[in-house]
Amino acid sequence: MTKTKVIIYYIILIIISLFFITPFYVTLITSFKPLSEISIANMWNFPKHFSLEGFLGAYKKLAPNMKNSFYLTIPATIISAILGSINGFALSKLRFKYSNLVFALILFGMFIPYQSVLFPLIQFFQKIGLYGTIPALIIIHVIYGIPITTLMFKNYYEEIPDELIEAASIDGANLYNIYTKVLLPISIPGFVVVAIWQFTNIWNEFLFAVTVTNNPAKQPITVALVNLAGSQVVEWNIQMAGALIAALPTLIVYVALGKYFIRGLLAGSVKG
Amino acid sequence: MSVQRRKSKIGFFIILPSLILIGIFVYYFIFWTIRTSFSDWNSFSKLLRGIYNFVGFRNYQRIFLDQRFQTDLWNTLFFTLFFIAGSIGLGLFLANIIDKGLKGSRFFQSLFLFPMAIAFVVTGTVWSWIFAPGNIPKDPQGINLLFKNIGLEKLQWLWYTSSESIGHFNLALIPVIIAAIWQMSGYIMAMYLAGLKAIPNEILEAARVDGANERYIFWKIKMPLLKPITLSTMIVLGHVSLKIFDLIYAMTGSGPNNVTDVPAIYMFELTFRSNRYALGSAISVIMLLMVAVIIIPYLYSSLRKGVSS
């Protein structure tokens, strides 16, 4: 590559970076401004006086919902990862007649617009008395997470040679032992990828959250953030601080475990 | 052989609970939604009485004759077209630059990917402020203010509050499309990067030795090899865009005169704000059909490939 070419590439990268940073920049500077400084005319300027007013306000309003999101996301992530691992094991190492068809039937659930199951789902939870609760949302995310976690673990286990399983079974290990003693210990990276994927998706989810929890005290943070926007007299500093707070856990995961995050992204798209 | 068969049976029994759950929560519930879409449950009291009156395609007829739903379909069409074209265009472009291995490209790669970690509602909230027009030209806000500050007042515009359209394309969708591209193009870049890394270097070297220039290598060698990835990205983006909800709900809602309305928003309002369950269900069935048209052939072909390999 010639030097001019390299410079041109950098210029292009920097210009596109501006596009990617802009929302982040606006959010950050606005959330540190006191309300008195939030006038239209200086929305792009740095805050003259740094203030935590926005964060305190947002924290007061969103803290309970943040807690809800953790209550919801952590168990749902763990359960759906375990379920996916067991299913992935069955579909990759214990193939049975029609296992491909079964897999396709399960996988379809990943792509459906959730609108097409929403109304019966709500009726179902009303009937069993869980409507409006966080356990209902946990159940939802575990069930609708089955396709993607199964897919990811199936792909992961297919990379593991069958001989390993066969050797263990010749040594007299039963299936339970094969799964817990042979497969699970080498599944840790798979679990990390699946857990990050599920954590991010469940944390960020909105449609189920807004339709299944109608009580503001039970709502996850995504719903509370949108309500914050709807109910306030443009307290933009609070709203932008709220957006940052809502995004923080997944951003931390992304920064700390970026490699696994990307692997999850790639595993999440069915390969053609 | 018998051990293998016993193992297989166990495989099926292990998967059975999940299969039953999916059977109920996906297939049976879809059936239930279809059933609702053929009913007259267009008020809460009718639903409460629980009497099922089959009304045929009446709800579908009403929905398709509904001006707002017609707008929704046009919006979905144009949103999908520009969103896919923009995300693939930008994602592929970025992947190619990052693939050159410049110093610091890791940093840029992470930067372009970070929107993927963020919720659509967060993205929508933030972009809705950036694209808020303010009182132009006197008291511009957001990006309009930026234009004023750098002397580009001519570019000031009403953004998502605009009621202009070209043909059936509502220009108010442009800011929404930009926000969606911002969110998803890094993902597309990651997919293409993985694809580019998988191309054996010998092929490219051989072409270079034969005197092929970079443009030829890109269009005649890399692009054909990346075809399966392009197909995957189109499927992923296509099904995201056909059911897009959070981003638009948080950013603009349906907009003035439904300029930024989509089926998912209309369905949500009908079902959960006006208790018109049957009409809402009809929209969700239509959404399901739109997604199924692209997903079923894709699943079929990729699983068949999986069998043969």
XYZ file of C-alpha atoms in Angstrom:
581
model
C 0.000 0.000 0.000
C 1.257 3.458 -0.847
C 1.474 6.118 1.823
C -1.257 8.289 0.253
C -3.575 5.310 0.217
C -2.960 4.646 3.883
C -3.723 8.276 4.712
C -6.914 8.183 2.680
C -8.042 5.044 4.506
C -7.415 6.686 7.861
C -9.353 9.783 6.836
C -12.298 7.640 5.761
C -12.157 5.657 8.998
C -12.088 8.829 11.079
C -15.026 10.398 9.234
C -17.123 7.253 9.665
C -16.033 7.069 13.313
C -17.562 10.512 13.857
C -20.895 9.091 12.724
C -20.546 6.244 15.219
C -19.388 8.427 18.105
C -21.918 11.257 17.691
C -24.799 9.676 19.653
C -22.378 8.641 22.362
C -20.898 12.136 22.553
C -24.290 13.835 22.762
C -25.469 11.405 25.425
C -22.359 11.846 27.514
C -22.144 15.641 27.473
C -25.879 16.073 28.017
C -26.032 13.731 30.954
C -23.351 15.743 32.747
C -25.120 19.067 32.294
C -27.262 20.707 34.949
C -30.840 21.243 33.825
C -30.306 25.002 33.676
C -27.699 24.469 30.975
C -29.886 22.271 28.796
C -30.913 24.865 26.308
C -31.245 24.115 22.674
C -28.510 26.534 21.696
C -25.643 24.706 23.382
C -26.639 21.111 22.906
C -23.373 20.254 21.137
C -21.126 22.085 23.581
C -19.272 20.649 26.510
C -20.991 21.294 29.831
C -19.792 24.553 31.445
C -20.422 23.113 34.885
C -20.182 19.380 35.346
C -23.208 18.185 37.239
C -24.391 14.828 38.449
C -27.969 16.110 38.591
C -28.897 14.067 35.515
C -27.402 10.852 36.840
C -28.912 11.282 40.297
C -32.323 11.983 38.795
C -32.080 9.049 36.418
C -30.766 6.757 39.102
C -33.640 7.616 41.427
C -36.161 6.854 38.707
C -34.489 3.826 37.152
C -32.787 2.009 40.030
C -35.791 -0.246 40.835
C -36.171 -1.106 37.159
C -32.467 -1.797 36.858
C -32.860 -4.251 39.700
C -35.803 -5.851 37.883
C -33.664 -6.231 34.783
C -30.980 -8.040 36.771
C -33.563 -10.272 38.477
C -34.885 -11.125 35.063
C -31.750 -11.364 32.978
C -29.464 -13.399 35.222
C -31.695 -16.450 35.858
C -33.091 -16.382 32.325
C -29.575 -16.357 30.915
C -28.358 -19.199 33.121
C -31.379 -21.451 32.579
C -31.505 -20.931 28.839
C -27.785 -21.590 28.484
C -28.094 -24.879 30.389
C -31.105 -25.910 28.325
C -29.300 -25.021 25.107
C -26.286 -27.034 26.138
C -28.354 -30.156 26.819
C -30.251 -29.764 23.542
C -27.067 -29.079 21.619
C -25.559 -32.256 23.048
C -28.553 -34.316 21.957
C -28.663 -32.839 18.463
C -24.954 -33.054 17.718
C -23.804 -36.212 19.502
C -26.951 -38.337 19.831
C -28.465 -37.749 16.421
C -31.714 -39.574 15.975
C -34.100 -40.179 13.104
C -35.550 -36.864 11.913
C -33.218 -34.925 14.191
C -32.682 -32.431 11.383
C -36.401 -31.888 11.036
C -36.757 -31.465 14.794
C -33.920 -28.959 14.732
C -35.565 -27.001 11.911
C -38.874 -26.921 13.779
C -37.120 -25.536 16.835
C -35.017 -23.087 14.848
C -38.035 -21.519 13.186
C -39.005 -20.142 16.596
C -35.990 -17.873 16.456
C -37.216 -15.948 13.449
C -40.929 -15.533 14.083
C -42.128 -12.024 14.833
C -43.045 -12.313 18.502
C -46.195 -10.345 17.722
C -47.609 -13.564 16.318
C -47.555 -15.254 19.745
C -48.025 -12.245 21.983
C -51.760 -12.225 22.492
C -52.115 -15.940 23.392
C -49.012 -15.647 25.532
C -50.581 -12.910 27.628
C -53.827 -14.843 27.944
C -51.791 -17.842 29.054
C -50.015 -15.903 31.792
C -53.267 -14.345 32.937
C -54.736 -17.805 33.239
C -51.899 -19.191 35.334
C -51.743 -16.013 37.417
C -48.262 -14.918 36.450
C -49.237 -12.004 34.216
C -47.318 -8.848 35.024
C -44.575 -10.609 36.962
C -40.876 -10.991 36.403
C -41.043 -14.820 36.565
C -43.343 -14.647 33.537
C -40.658 -12.753 31.655
C -38.035 -15.262 32.772
C -40.158 -18.130 31.429
C -40.657 -16.253 28.156
C -36.966 -15.610 27.629
C -36.037 -19.166 28.519
C -38.551 -20.634 26.072
C -37.974 -18.273 23.170
C -34.254 -18.554 23.839
C -34.297 -22.314 23.180
C -33.783 -22.003 19.391
C -30.763 -19.718 19.516
C -29.014 -21.373 22.474
C -29.606 -24.817 20.956
C -28.197 -23.621 17.638
C -25.119 -22.117 19.248
C -24.330 -25.170 21.371
C -25.027 -27.562 18.511
C -22.504 -25.699 16.366
C -20.046 -25.669 19.257
C -20.337 -29.376 20.037
C -20.092 -30.372 16.397
C -16.513 -29.108 16.449
C -15.732 -31.567 19.219
C -14.684 -34.926 17.734
C -17.118 -37.824 18.171
C -14.170 -40.058 19.092
C -13.954 -38.314 22.446
C -17.495 -39.388 23.271
C -16.957 -42.884 21.917
C -13.766 -43.362 23.899
C -15.589 -42.395 27.073
C -18.482 -44.734 26.358
C -16.079 -47.611 25.656
C -14.547 -46.878 29.052
C -18.028 -47.533 30.430
C -19.257 -43.995 31.020
C -23.019 -43.574 30.735
C -24.571 -40.617 28.939
C -24.962 -38.592 32.085
C -21.288 -39.037 32.880
C -20.279 -38.318 29.307
C -22.184 -35.053 29.420
C -21.072 -33.919 32.873
C -17.531 -35.298 32.947
C -16.431 -35.054 29.329
C -18.489 -32.435 27.567
C -19.230 -29.846 30.235
C -15.622 -29.168 31.223
C -14.723 -28.299 27.648
C -17.920 -26.269 27.200
C -16.831 -23.237 29.190
C -15.995 -21.051 26.163
C -19.315 -22.092 24.618
C -21.138 -21.113 27.773
C -19.411 -17.738 27.856
C -20.458 -16.964 24.275
C -24.045 -18.117 24.757
C -24.366 -16.356 28.108
C -23.124 -13.053 26.690
C -25.494 -13.333 23.763
C -28.491 -14.125 25.964
C -27.587 -11.553 28.599
C -27.358 -8.807 25.990
C -30.521 -9.808 24.169
C -32.636 -10.245 27.286
C -31.361 -7.062 28.880
C -32.137 -5.103 25.721
C -35.509 -6.702 25.000
C -38.532 -4.434 24.909
C -41.633 -5.943 23.257
C -42.248 -8.735 25.788
C -41.274 -6.444 28.632
C -43.730 -3.708 27.715
C -46.658 -6.016 27.005
C -46.266 -8.523 29.829
C -45.468 -6.118 32.691
C -48.017 -3.349 33.053
C -47.058 -2.335 36.584
C -44.237 0.260 36.505
C -42.716 -1.254 39.641
C -42.233 -4.574 37.827
C -40.940 -3.241 34.539
C -37.424 -3.849 33.238
C -35.206 -0.868 32.536
C -35.890 -0.677 28.797
C -39.574 -0.001 29.425
C -38.825 2.472 32.213
C -36.466 4.362 29.914
C -39.119 4.782 27.244
C -41.657 5.872 29.869
C -39.128 8.394 31.139
C -39.120 9.950 27.693
C -42.884 10.013 27.492
C -43.693 11.483 30.874
C -41.076 14.160 31.418
C -41.054 17.806 30.455
C -37.902 17.338 28.396
C -35.436 16.812 31.199
C -32.894 15.808 28.635
C -30.033 15.453 31.067
C -32.003 12.886 33.059
C -33.108 11.115 29.933
C -29.638 10.878 28.429
C -28.190 9.777 31.772
C -30.962 7.178 31.868
C -30.005 5.946 28.418
C -26.409 5.575 29.564
C -27.416 3.748 32.729
C -29.640 1.391 30.742
C -26.825 0.658 28.306
C -24.073 0.335 30.880
C -24.251 -3.396 31.775
C -24.194 -4.543 28.156
C -21.498 -2.012 27.306
C -19.362 -3.329 30.157
C -19.866 -6.872 28.897
C -18.937 -5.723 25.407
C -15.781 -3.930 26.496
C -14.639 -6.661 28.875
C -15.519 -9.684 26.746
C -15.522 -8.268 23.218
C -13.958 -11.355 21.652
C -16.731 -13.613 22.941
C -19.351 -11.021 22.074
C -18.296 -11.080 18.428
C -18.214 -14.873 18.418
C -21.775 -14.835 19.704
C -22.843 -12.415 17.002
C -21.409 -14.641 14.318
C -22.848 -17.811 15.807
C -26.247 -16.138 16.020
C -26.560 -15.875 12.280
C -27.382 -19.209 10.719
C -24.619 -19.921 8.275
C -25.658 -20.512 4.682
C -25.617 -50.776 16.293
C -28.040 -51.413 19.093
C -26.025 -49.155 21.369
C -26.236 -46.462 18.708
C -29.985 -46.917 18.417
C -30.470 -46.751 22.166
C -28.394 -43.595 22.257
C -30.531 -42.093 19.517
C -33.725 -42.741 21.391
C -32.239 -41.036 24.412
C -31.307 -38.097 22.185
C -34.925 -37.674 21.231
C -36.105 -37.882 24.830
C -33.564 -35.281 25.898
C -34.875 -32.842 23.330
C -38.531 -33.687 23.924
C -39.243 -31.141 26.722
C -37.891 -28.303 24.591
C -39.794 -29.590 21.609
C -43.031 -29.601 23.606
C -42.402 -26.069 24.880
C -41.699 -24.830 21.368
C -44.720 -26.767 20.148
C -46.977 -24.908 22.551
C -45.358 -21.482 22.729
C -44.564 -21.161 19.036
C -46.794 -23.394 16.940
C -49.896 -23.647 19.094
C -49.808 -19.944 19.937
C -49.420 -19.067 16.268
C -52.456 -21.244 15.571
C -54.274 -19.387 18.358
C -53.378 -16.012 16.872
C -54.606 -17.141 13.449
C -57.818 -18.328 15.065
C -58.218 -14.953 16.792
C -57.635 -13.144 13.511
C -60.738 -14.873 12.104
C -62.904 -13.910 15.078
C -64.956 -10.850 15.982
C -62.972 -10.176 19.170
C -62.665 -6.484 18.528
C -63.576 -5.397 22.018
C -62.717 -6.550 25.486
C -66.315 -7.474 26.345
C -66.593 -9.748 23.320
C -63.386 -11.512 24.283
C -64.593 -11.860 27.851
C -67.757 -13.620 26.791
C -65.492 -16.091 25.056
C -67.931 -16.987 22.308
C -66.061 -17.680 19.108
C -67.723 -16.236 16.040
C -65.935 -17.089 12.837
C -66.042 -14.049 10.571
C -63.872 -15.291 7.717
C -61.458 -12.821 6.189
C -63.356 -9.750 7.415
C -60.509 -8.528 9.650
C -57.989 -8.978 6.850
C -60.247 -7.130 4.467
C -60.553 -4.239 6.874
C -56.841 -4.131 7.505
C -55.873 -4.142 3.847
C -58.410 -1.419 3.050
C -57.120 0.633 5.992
C -55.132 3.661 4.780
C -52.840 3.467 7.780
C -51.949 -0.164 7.126
C -51.290 0.599 3.476
C -48.866 3.289 4.636
C -47.306 0.697 6.958
C -46.660 -1.680 4.077
C -45.047 1.020 1.963
C -42.963 2.137 4.945
C -41.849 -1.438 5.560
C -40.905 -1.853 1.918
C -38.800 1.301 1.740
C -37.361 0.879 5.206
C -36.278 -2.659 4.327
C -34.750 -1.654 0.988
C -32.700 1.265 2.276
C -31.836 -0.347 5.584
C -30.483 -3.491 3.903
C -28.689 -1.591 1.158
C -27.198 0.893 3.624
C -26.119 -1.656 6.224
C -24.589 -4.012 3.680
C -22.963 -1.158 1.790
C -21.397 0.396 4.866
C -20.629 -2.938 6.539
C -18.873 -4.349 3.476
C -16.976 -1.114 2.919
C -15.761 -1.055 6.528
C -14.857 -4.749 6.489
C -12.653 -4.186 3.457
C -10.798 -1.303 5.059
C -10.371 -3.109 8.378
C -9.199 -6.233 6.506
C -6.235 -4.290 5.151
C -4.715 -4.545 8.602
C -3.850 -0.873 9.160
C -2.454 0.008 12.567
C -5.282 0.592 15.008
C -7.884 -1.182 12.914
C -8.787 -3.277 15.966
C -9.874 -0.089 17.691
C -12.022 0.997 14.758
C -13.529 -2.466 14.521
C -14.591 -2.319 18.181
C -15.972 1.172 17.714
C -18.140 0.184 14.737
C -19.451 -2.823 16.626
C -20.380 -1.196 19.913
C -23.914 -0.137 18.865
C -24.761 -3.861 18.641
C -24.433 -4.113 22.418
C -27.016 -1.397 22.980
C -30.792 -1.722 23.121
C -32.866 -0.423 20.225
C -34.850 1.687 22.706
C -31.670 3.401 23.886
C -30.607 4.030 20.315
C -34.060 5.358 19.492
C -34.113 7.686 22.499
C -30.732 9.184 21.675
C -31.259 9.556 17.931
C -34.671 11.106 18.505
C -32.925 13.981 20.195
C -30.233 14.321 17.557
C -32.822 14.444 14.785
C -35.301 16.665 16.627
C -35.703 19.586 14.230
C -36.493 22.400 16.677
C -37.960 25.584 15.211
C -36.127 25.919 11.972
C -34.652 28.155 10.786
C -34.743 30.384 13.890
C -34.243 28.018 16.812
C -32.855 24.845 15.364
C -32.125 21.847 17.546
C -30.046 18.730 17.273
C -28.355 18.159 13.971
C -30.026 21.249 12.523
C -28.223 23.329 15.128
C -24.976 21.662 14.157
C -25.616 22.631 10.553
C -26.275 26.214 11.653
C -23.089 26.321 13.710
C -20.967 25.236 10.771
C -22.812 27.422 8.296
C -24.775 24.776 6.441
C -28.260 26.176 7.189
C -29.404 24.911 3.815
C -29.293 21.349 5.101
C -31.726 22.081 7.922
C -34.744 19.915 7.601
C -37.758 18.600 9.505
C -36.315 15.073 9.734
C -38.772 12.574 11.207
C -41.472 15.223 11.534
C -41.412 15.880 7.813
C -44.541 15.074 5.844
C -42.824 15.114 2.449
C -42.767 11.995 0.358
C -41.463 10.827 -2.982
C -44.025 8.487 -4.440
C -44.925 6.299 -1.481
C -41.597 6.822 0.245
C -42.071 9.011 3.317
C -38.906 11.019 3.762
C -39.488 11.059 7.527
C -38.182 7.491 7.457
C -34.685 8.674 6.553
C -33.592 9.495 10.138
C -35.003 6.170 11.318
C -33.110 4.328 8.583
C -29.904 6.171 9.539
C -30.324 5.138 13.192
C -30.983 1.526 12.171
C -27.914 1.471 9.929
C -25.872 2.934 12.784
C -26.993 0.071 14.962
C -26.563 -2.840 12.549
C -23.773 -2.053 10.075
C -21.047 -3.039 12.536
C -22.602 -6.490 12.746
C -22.548 -6.778 8.970
C -18.920 -5.664 9.023
C -18.119 -8.444 11.505
C -19.794 -11.049 9.302
C -17.916 -9.910 6.209
C -14.645 -9.721 8.132
C -15.079 -13.339 9.169
C -15.766 -14.186 5.531
C -12.753 -12.269 4.252
C -10.480 -13.948 6.797
C -11.686 -17.330 5.566
C -10.569 -16.690 1.984
C -7.272 -18.554 1.482
C -4.425 -16.147 0.894
C -3.044 -18.322 -1.921
C -6.018 -17.498 -4.131
C -5.456 -13.769 -3.715
C -1.685 -14.093 -4.128
C -2.125 -16.144 -7.273
C -4.407 -13.505 -8.729
C -1.931 -10.756 -7.852
C 0.894 -12.699 -9.477
C -1.287 -12.976 -12.577
C -1.457 -9.177 -12.558
C -5.016 -8.672 -11.308
C -5.581 -5.273 -9.702
C -7.315 -4.812 -6.344
C -10.609 -3.798 -7.888
C -10.682 -6.938 -10.018
C -9.786 -9.056 -6.997
C -12.597 -7.484 -4.992
C -15.370 -7.841 -7.545
C -14.344 -11.027 -9.349
C -12.765 -13.060 -6.554
C -13.771 -11.837 -3.116
C -17.393 -10.936 -3.795
C -18.337 -14.295 -5.373
C -16.701 -16.089 -2.440
C -18.616 -13.886 0.002
C -21.954 -14.664 -1.632
C -23.206 -17.000 1.141
C -22.421 -14.292 3.680
C -24.267 -11.679 1.659
C -27.253 -13.999 1.605
C -27.046 -14.498 5.390
C -26.789 -10.768 6.046
C -29.796 -10.100 3.847
C -31.833 -12.703 5.723
C -30.788 -11.340 9.112
C -31.423 -7.705 8.164
C -34.601 -8.571 6.290
C -36.255 -10.302 9.205
C -35.113 -7.573 11.610
C -36.614 -4.922 9.396
C -39.931 -6.685 8.731
C -40.640 -6.825 12.448
C -38.885 -3.657 13.600
C -40.605 -2.176 16.629
C -38.438 -0.955 19.545
C -36.363 1.515 17.559
C -39.312 3.234 15.951
C -41.446 3.094 19.093
C -38.733 4.845 21.104
C -37.649 7.236 18.369
C -40.734 8.561 16.645
C -43.746 6.375 17.353
C -46.073 6.388 14.395
C -45.193 9.993 13.590
C -47.503 12.736 12.310
C -49.943 11.215 9.807
C -48.269 7.840 10.402
C -45.246 8.863 8.344
C -43.012 6.511 10.334
C -45.614 3.904 11.219
C -44.921 0.187 10.667
C -47.093 -2.913 11.112
C -45.556 -3.728 14.507
C -46.505 -0.306 15.914
C -50.040 -0.480 14.529
C -50.452 -4.030 15.831
C -49.275 -2.915 19.270
C -51.711 -0.008 19.404
C -54.656 -2.043 18.143
C -54.079 -4.951 20.504
C -52.823 -3.271 23.663
C -54.260 0.233 23.466
C -57.651 -0.271 21.809
C -58.398 -3.915 22.700
C -59.026 -4.770 19.053
C -57.507 -8.203 19.383
C -58.805 -9.669 16.142
C -57.511 -6.820 13.980
C -54.203 -6.836 15.836
C -53.922 -10.576 15.324
C -54.589 -10.173 11.609
C -51.624 -7.808 11.379
C -49.377 -10.199 13.299
C -50.358 -13.047 10.978
C -49.465 -10.872 7.992
C -46.122 -10.060 9.628
C -45.501 -13.746 10.245
C -46.231 -14.565 6.602
C -43.826 -11.865 5.405
C -41.049 -13.266 7.582
C -41.874 -16.884 6.720
C -41.559 -16.174 3.005
C -37.866 -15.419 3.451
C -37.048 -17.644 6.421
C -38.534 -20.999 5.431
C -36.671 -21.363 2.121
C -33.523 -20.183 3.865
C -33.833 -22.683 6.715
C -34.699 -25.423 4.252
C -31.675 -24.822 2.058
C -29.170 -24.275 4.852
C -30.288 -27.401 6.701
C -30.124 -29.456 3.533
C -26.586 -28.253 3.061
C -25.925 -29.229 6.653
C -27.120 -32.763 5.911
C -24.936 -33.234 2.858
C -21.748 -31.880 4.395
